[in-house]
Short mmCIF file of C-alpha atoms in Angstrom, two decimals:
data_model
loop_
_atom_site.label_atom_id
_atom_site.label_comp_id
_atom_site.label_asym_id
_atom_site.label_seq_id
_atom_site.Cartn_x
_atom_site.Cartn_y
_atom_site.Cartn_z
CA SER A 56 -59.24 -81.49 -5.87
CA GLN A 57 -56.79 -79.17 -4.19
CA THR A 58 -57.79 -76.74 -1.49
CA ILE A 59 -55.93 -74.10 0.48
CA HIS A 60 -56.85 -72.94 3.97
CA GLN A 61 -55.74 -69.82 5.81
CA TRP A 62 -56.53 -68.79 9.33
CA PRO A 63 -57.55 -66.71 11.05
CA ALA A 64 -59.67 -64.72 8.57
CA THR A 65 -59.41 -61.54 10.63
CA LEU A 66 -56.93 -60.52 13.32
CA VAL A 67 -56.47 -57.40 15.42
CA GLN A 68 -53.17 -57.14 17.25
CA PRO A 69 -51.41 -54.44 19.30
CA VAL A 70 -48.09 -52.99 18.20
CA GLY A 71 -45.19 -55.05 19.52
CA SER A 72 -47.15 -58.29 19.85
CA PRO A 73 -46.13 -61.52 18.08
CA LEU A 74 -47.83 -62.96 15.01
CA SER A 75 -48.45 -66.41 13.61
CA LEU A 76 -50.52 -66.97 10.48
CA GLU A 77 -50.99 -70.47 9.16
CA CYS A 78 -51.66 -71.84 5.71
CA THR A 79 -52.22 -75.44 4.69
CA VAL A 80 -52.80 -77.04 1.31
CA GLU A 81 -54.69 -80.27 0.73
CA GLY A 82 -54.92 -82.58 -2.25
CA THR A 83 -51.41 -82.15 -3.59
CA SER A 84 -47.85 -82.96 -2.63
CA ASN A 85 -44.64 -80.94 -2.77
CA PRO A 86 -46.36 -77.67 -3.73
CA ASN A 87 -44.60 -74.35 -4.13
CA LEU A 88 -45.92 -72.05 -1.40
CA TYR A 89 -46.06 -68.26 -1.24
CA TRP A 90 -46.90 -65.48 1.19
CA TYR A 91 -48.10 -62.16 -0.25
CA ARG A 92 -49.26 -58.93 1.34
CA GLN A 93 -51.82 -56.63 -0.27
CA ALA A 94 -52.09 -53.08 1.01
CA ALA A 95 -55.44 -51.32 0.59
CA GLY A 96 -56.03 -50.32 -3.05
CA ARG A 97 -52.69 -51.68 -4.17
CA GLY A 98 -51.28 -54.78 -5.82
CA LEU A 99 -49.70 -57.83 -4.24
CA GLN A 100 -46.23 -57.81 -2.74
CA LEU A 101 -44.45 -61.16 -2.57
CA LEU A 102 -42.97 -61.71 0.90
CA PHE A 103 -41.72 -65.31 0.91
CA TYR A 104 -41.81 -68.42 -1.22
CA SER A 105 -40.83 -72.02 -0.64
CA VAL A 106 -40.10 -74.91 -2.95
CA GLY A 107 -39.83 -77.54 -0.22
CA ILE A 108 -39.71 -78.30 3.51
CA GLY A 109 -37.33 -75.97 5.29
CA GLN A 110 -36.56 -74.03 2.10
CA ILE A 111 -37.57 -70.38 2.38
CA SER A 112 -36.67 -67.49 0.08
CA SER A 113 -37.36 -63.92 1.12
CA GLU A 114 -38.31 -61.29 -1.43
CA VAL A 115 -37.98 -58.23 0.82
CA PRO A 116 -36.22 -57.65 4.14
CA GLN A 117 -38.60 -56.96 7.01
CA ASN A 118 -39.52 -58.01 10.52
CA LEU A 119 -41.51 -60.97 9.23
CA SER A 120 -40.30 -64.54 8.84
CA ALA A 121 -41.70 -67.70 7.30
CA SER A 122 -41.31 -71.39 8.01
CA ARG A 123 -42.36 -74.60 6.33
CA PRO A 124 -42.31 -77.34 8.96
CA GLN A 125 -44.30 -79.79 6.83
CA ASP A 126 -44.76 -80.32 3.10
CA ARG A 127 -48.15 -78.62 2.93
CA GLN A 128 -47.88 -76.15 5.80
CA PHE A 129 -46.58 -72.61 5.54
CA ILE A 130 -46.39 -70.25 8.51
CA LEU A 131 -45.85 -66.49 8.58
CA SER A 132 -44.51 -65.09 11.84
CA SER A 133 -43.29 -61.98 13.56
CA LYS A 134 -41.76 -61.45 16.99
CA LYS A 135 -42.88 -57.80 17.27
CA LEU A 136 -45.50 -56.32 14.97
CA LEU A 137 -45.24 -52.79 13.58
CA LEU A 138 -48.07 -50.50 12.50
CA SER A 139 -46.84 -50.89 8.93
CA ASP A 140 -47.53 -54.64 9.09
CA SER A 141 -51.26 -54.00 8.71
CA GLY A 142 -52.67 -55.44 5.51
CA PHE A 143 -54.29 -58.35 3.76
CA TYR A 144 -52.05 -61.44 3.86
CA LEU A 145 -52.50 -64.07 1.21
CA CYS A 146 -51.09 -67.56 0.95
CA ALA A 147 -50.83 -69.22 -2.45
CA TRP A 148 -49.65 -72.50 -3.92
CA SER A 149 -48.58 -73.76 -7.31
CA GLN A 150 -47.50 -77.09 -8.70
CA GLY A 151 -44.48 -78.00 -10.72
CA ALA A 152 -41.11 -76.40 -11.23
CA MET A 153 -40.79 -72.71 -10.47
CA ASP A 154 -40.09 -72.05 -14.13
CA SER A 155 -43.23 -73.77 -15.34
CA ASN A 156 -46.36 -71.95 -16.46
CA GLN A 157 -48.57 -73.43 -13.76
CA PRO A 158 -50.76 -70.77 -12.13
CA GLN A 159 -50.72 -69.85 -8.46
CA HIS A 160 -53.89 -70.44 -6.46
CA PHE A 161 -54.75 -68.25 -3.50
CA GLY A 162 -56.41 -68.72 -0.15
CA ASP A 163 -59.04 -66.32 1.18
CA GLY A 164 -56.52 -64.33 3.15
CA THR A 165 -56.09 -62.91 6.64
CA ARG A 166 -56.96 -59.28 7.25
CA LEU A 167 -54.50 -58.03 9.88
CA SER A 168 -55.03 -54.75 11.72
CA ILE A 169 -52.36 -53.39 14.04
CA LEU A 170 -53.48 -50.99 16.75
CA ASP B 96 -42.09 -58.84 -16.13
CA ALA B 97 -43.84 -56.81 -18.83
CA LYS B 98 -46.18 -54.03 -17.78
CA THR B 99 -49.89 -54.31 -18.51
CA THR B 100 -52.50 -51.61 -19.08
CA GLN B 101 -56.19 -52.15 -18.37
CA PRO B 102 -59.21 -49.83 -18.23
CA THR B 103 -59.98 -48.73 -14.70
CA SER B 104 -63.62 -49.79 -14.80
CA MET B 105 -66.29 -51.33 -17.04
CA ASP B 106 -69.97 -52.12 -16.83
CA CYS B 107 -71.73 -55.05 -18.47
CA ALA B 108 -75.40 -56.07 -18.52
CA GLU B 109 -76.27 -59.33 -16.85
CA GLY B 110 -76.46 -62.18 -19.38
CA ARG B 111 -74.32 -60.40 -21.94
CA ALA B 112 -70.71 -61.19 -22.79
CA ALA B 113 -68.13 -59.18 -20.85
CA ASN B 114 -65.02 -58.37 -22.86
CA LEU B 115 -62.09 -57.14 -20.79
CA PRO B 116 -59.10 -55.79 -22.73
CA CYS B 117 -55.47 -55.79 -21.68
CA ASN B 118 -52.50 -54.16 -23.37
CA HIS B 119 -49.07 -55.73 -22.92
CA SER B 120 -47.10 -54.21 -25.78
CA THR B 121 -43.68 -55.01 -24.25
CA ILE B 122 -44.36 -58.70 -23.74
CA SER B 123 -41.48 -60.99 -24.62
CA GLY B 124 -41.54 -64.41 -26.22
CA ASN B 125 -41.29 -66.41 -22.99
CA GLU B 126 -44.00 -64.54 -21.08
CA TYR B 127 -47.43 -65.99 -20.50
CA VAL B 128 -50.60 -63.94 -20.03
CA TYR B 129 -52.56 -64.77 -16.85
CA TRP B 130 -55.95 -63.50 -15.72
CA TYR B 131 -57.13 -63.42 -12.14
CA ARG B 132 -60.09 -61.79 -10.46
CA GLN B 133 -60.62 -60.62 -6.91
CA ILE B 134 -63.96 -60.26 -5.25
CA HIS B 135 -63.96 -57.86 -2.32
CA SER B 136 -62.31 -59.28 0.82
CA GLN B 137 -61.36 -62.55 -0.87
CA GLY B 138 -58.13 -63.89 -2.32
CA PRO B 139 -57.46 -63.62 -6.07
CA GLN B 140 -59.06 -66.36 -8.14
CA TYR B 141 -57.21 -67.83 -11.11
CA ILE B 142 -59.24 -67.67 -14.33
CA ILE B 143 -57.14 -68.63 -17.34
CA HIS B 144 -53.72 -68.25 -18.93
CA GLY B 145 -52.13 -68.59 -22.36
CA LEU B 146 -49.00 -68.02 -24.41
CA LYS B 147 -50.07 -67.31 -27.99
CA ASN B 148 -53.03 -69.52 -28.83
CA ASN B 149 -56.57 -68.68 -27.79
CA GLU B 150 -57.67 -70.59 -24.72
CA THR B 151 -61.06 -71.57 -23.30
CA ASN B 152 -62.10 -73.18 -20.04
CA GLU B 153 -65.26 -73.47 -18.00
CA MET B 154 -64.94 -69.89 -16.74
CA ALA B 155 -63.82 -67.82 -19.69
CA SER B 156 -62.07 -67.48 -23.03
CA LEU B 157 -58.75 -65.75 -23.64
CA ILE B 158 -58.09 -64.18 -27.01
CA ILE B 159 -54.47 -63.17 -27.65
CA THR B 160 -53.64 -61.08 -30.73
CA GLU B 161 -51.23 -62.51 -33.26
CA ASP B 162 -48.49 -60.05 -32.26
CA ARG B 163 -49.22 -60.87 -28.59
CA LYS B 164 -49.28 -57.19 -27.66
CA SER B 165 -52.81 -57.34 -26.33
CA SER B 166 -55.42 -59.80 -25.15
CA THR B 167 -59.10 -59.95 -24.24
CA LEU B 168 -60.76 -61.95 -21.51
CA ILE B 169 -64.30 -62.95 -22.41
CA LEU B 170 -66.92 -63.97 -19.86
CA PRO B 171 -69.57 -65.35 -22.21
CA HIS B 172 -72.69 -64.88 -20.06
CA ALA B 173 -71.98 -62.49 -17.22
CA THR B 174 -73.79 -62.95 -13.92
CA LEU B 175 -73.96 -60.70 -10.88
CA ARG B 176 -71.36 -62.93 -9.19
CA ASP B 177 -68.86 -61.91 -11.86
CA THR B 178 -68.66 -58.42 -10.36
CA ALA B 179 -65.00 -58.16 -9.28
CA VAL B 180 -61.63 -56.58 -10.05
CA TYR B 181 -59.98 -58.39 -12.96
CA TYR B 182 -56.19 -58.48 -13.23
CA CYS B 183 -54.17 -59.16 -16.36
CA ILE B 184 -50.61 -60.28 -15.62
CA VAL B 185 -47.70 -61.30 -17.79
CA ARG B 186 -45.11 -63.58 -16.27
CA SER B 187 -41.91 -65.05 -17.56
CA ILE B 188 -41.27 -68.77 -17.19
CA ILE B 189 -37.54 -68.24 -17.12
CA SER B 190 -36.25 -69.24 -13.73
CA ASN B 191 -34.78 -65.98 -12.47
CA PHE B 192 -34.79 -64.67 -8.94
CA GLY B 193 -38.08 -62.92 -8.37
CA ASN B 194 -39.69 -64.66 -11.33
CA GLU B 195 -41.90 -66.50 -8.94
CA LYS B 196 -43.90 -63.46 -7.92
CA LEU B 197 -47.09 -62.31 -9.56
CA THR B 198 -47.13 -58.56 -10.14
CA PHE B 199 -50.71 -57.32 -9.93
CA GLY B 200 -51.50 -53.88 -11.32
CA THR B 201 -54.65 -51.93 -10.50
CA GLY B 202 -56.88 -54.10 -12.70
CA THR B 203 -60.34 -53.44 -14.15
CA ARG B 204 -63.29 -53.11 -11.83
CA LEU B 205 -66.10 -54.93 -13.67
CA THR B 206 -69.64 -54.25 -12.54
CA ILE B 207 -72.45 -56.46 -13.81
CA ILE B 208 -75.69 -54.51 -14.09
CA PRO B 209 -78.98 -56.38 -13.42
#
């Protein structure tokens, strides 16, 4: 069966510090990968998605970036964090073409607090 | 993607069936209905999805009306672990930019009462 791992689960960082969140998927190959952010009491905002190694699409402009160095690894980064970057970051995967009806499956998220 | 409307909160007695409604009156022919739930401090969990036929899996049943303007998620024997926020989402399978995202509304906060 497929599993998705995110780490760390919780992170507290000062403003202006760098960020690296990692997500890996096991039990599948060539998955579609996604990074979302969920603000408190609100819905999910898609940040990035990837259909393959080195292929990244950005949904909204911001000081975050994403990379996919390996087939089942997705990394969310920032060079200098802002207070507004606080939130609950979720990684998800899906199988098949992007226009298929296959559901997305989420990791347990990273709760990021910026001080 | 079509907008969905769900009740803000519901209660259900433990062991009874929980029926969660969702209105999606502007749904188009190529949009699927997906249900997810989110337990506090965890990522959303996929439950079930369908296009126009009723669907059932090990977690729940999905009943979609004939005109597809509304649907109901049924948890047949609710347990305390089913307490969560339940999200109904409609998503097009047409490959357009931005189609890939899931748009979560505010959902229904379901509380299972012992």
